[in-house]
Tab-separated table of C-alpha atoms in Angstrom:
chain	number	residue	atom	x	y	z
A	1	MET	CA	108.057	61.930	19.978
A	2	ASN	CA	106.268	63.835	17.201
A	3	SER	CA	108.249	66.964	17.935
A	4	LEU	CA	111.486	64.973	17.708
A	5	ALA	CA	110.417	63.620	14.335
A	6	ASN	CA	109.644	67.151	13.147
A	7	LEU	CA	113.029	68.372	14.345
A	8	CYS	CA	114.736	65.476	12.581
A	9	ARG	CA	112.921	66.297	9.341
A	10	LEU	CA	113.978	69.925	9.692
A	11	CYS	CA	117.599	68.886	10.237
A	12	LEU	CA	117.571	66.866	7.031
A	13	LYS	CA	117.317	70.111	5.074
A	14	PHE	CA	120.661	71.429	6.331
A	15	ASP	CA	124.344	70.500	6.190
A	16	ASN	CA	125.682	67.852	8.595
A	17	ARG	CA	122.212	66.361	8.771
A	18	LYS	CA	123.444	62.961	9.952
A	19	GLU	CA	125.242	64.491	12.923
A	20	LYS	CA	122.263	66.691	13.754
A	21	VAL	CA	119.878	63.733	13.735
A	22	GLU	CA	122.238	61.791	16.005
A	23	LEU	CA	122.452	64.742	18.367
A	24	LEU	CA	118.676	65.153	18.540
A	25	LYS	CA	118.157	61.446	19.181
A	26	ALA	CA	120.765	61.539	21.952
A	27	LEU	CA	118.883	64.372	23.690
A	28	VAL	CA	115.838	62.186	24.303
A	29	ILE	CA	115.891	60.249	27.569
A	30	SER	CA	113.495	57.338	27.790
A	31	ASP	CA	111.362	56.900	30.894
A	32	LYS	CA	113.204	53.707	31.793
A	33	ASP	CA	116.522	55.608	31.895
A	34	ALA	CA	115.229	58.505	34.000
A	35	ALA	CA	116.325	58.329	37.631
A	36	PHE	CA	115.190	60.151	40.743
A	37	PRO	CA	117.515	60.531	43.704
A	38	ASN	CA	116.442	58.988	46.982
A	39	TYR	CA	115.478	62.127	48.905
A	40	THR	CA	115.421	61.917	52.698
A	41	GLN	CA	113.338	65.070	53.240
A	42	ARG	CA	109.621	65.505	52.597
A	43	ILE	CA	108.608	66.822	49.208
A	44	HIS	CA	105.356	68.638	48.491
A	45	LEU	CA	104.360	68.971	44.843
A	46	LEU	CA	102.073	71.896	43.989
A	47	TRP	CA	100.721	71.259	40.509
A	48	GLY	CA	98.332	73.124	38.218
A	49	ASP	CA	95.341	70.868	37.633
A	50	ASP	CA	95.054	72.142	34.055
A	51	ASP	CA	98.756	71.817	33.167
A	52	LYS	CA	98.943	71.065	29.442
A	53	ILE	CA	102.702	70.414	29.478
A	54	PHE	CA	102.899	67.953	32.391
A	55	ASN	CA	99.381	66.716	33.093
A	56	SER	CA	98.041	65.349	36.377
A	57	LYS	CA	99.054	61.793	35.431
A	58	VAL	CA	102.689	62.932	35.255
A	59	ALA	CA	102.325	64.573	38.678
A	60	GLN	CA	100.863	61.397	40.164
A	61	ASP	CA	103.606	59.283	38.594
A	62	ILE	CA	106.311	61.559	40.042
A	63	LYS	CA	104.687	61.415	43.475
A	64	GLU	CA	104.593	57.627	43.265
A	65	ILE	CA	108.263	57.467	42.218
A	66	LEU	CA	109.282	59.800	45.079
A	67	GLY	CA	107.549	57.524	47.570
A	68	ASP	CA	105.942	58.024	50.962
A	69	LYS	CA	107.771	61.252	51.767
A	70	ALA	CA	106.098	63.012	48.837
A	71	SER	CA	102.696	64.663	48.795
A	72	LEU	CA	100.792	66.137	45.885
A	73	GLU	CA	98.310	68.993	45.845
A	74	PHE	CA	96.654	70.552	42.830
A	75	VAL	CA	96.059	74.245	42.251
A	76	GLU	CA	92.589	74.487	40.779
A	77	ARG	CA	92.122	76.245	37.433
A	78	ALA	CA	95.878	76.662	36.980
A	79	GLY	CA	98.124	75.418	34.217
A	80	HIS	CA	101.877	74.925	33.972
A	81	LEU	CA	102.663	78.312	35.539
A	82	ALA	CA	100.468	77.939	38.619
A	83	PRO	CA	102.389	80.516	40.734
A	84	LEU	CA	101.810	83.146	38.044
A	85	GLU	CA	98.301	82.126	37.025
A	86	ARG	CA	96.832	81.769	40.522
A	87	PRO	CA	99.353	83.458	42.863
A	88	PHE	CA	97.003	83.908	45.816
A	89	VAL	CA	95.789	80.303	45.801
A	90	PHE	CA	99.300	78.987	45.137
A	91	ASN	CA	100.770	81.013	48.016
A	92	GLN	CA	98.022	79.857	50.403
A	93	LYS	CA	98.766	76.229	49.574
A	94	LEU	CA	102.520	76.825	49.827
A	95	LYS	CA	102.195	78.494	53.246
A	96	LYS	CA	100.046	75.602	54.473
A	97	ALA	CA	102.614	73.050	53.259
A	98	LEU	CA	105.539	74.953	54.800
A	99	ALA	CA	103.670	75.315	58.100
A	100	SER	CA	103.053	71.565	58.193
A	101	PHE	CA	106.773	70.953	57.635
A	102	GLN	CA	107.640	73.395	60.436
A	103	THR	CA	105.156	71.727	62.817
A	104	GLU	CA	106.664	68.344	61.954
A	105	VAL	CA	110.194	69.595	62.775
A	106	LYS	CA	109.081	71.090	66.112
A	107	GLN	CA	107.497	67.775	67.145
A	108	LYS	CA	110.766	65.860	66.639
């Protein structure tokens, strides 16, 4: 919320400041208003364990919201851009996840 406050202060310096403040406030969606669709397929989250933008708590919360069909795996020593920061490790984990999905489909 600090960044929103900073943006609002910045808007106060310009014309139409009331409208700009209203617009910025309208852009923020509270957690209680956020909604996730009810996905029927499995979802595998690959997350950088050192993500400074969306930390591991956010990842765990998303997994919990998505329910039993979701799984979460961390890419060690990777931040927000895990596929770029640790491409080999990320691709290994992705291949493993995709192979498990394929095996699951073949068994049905």
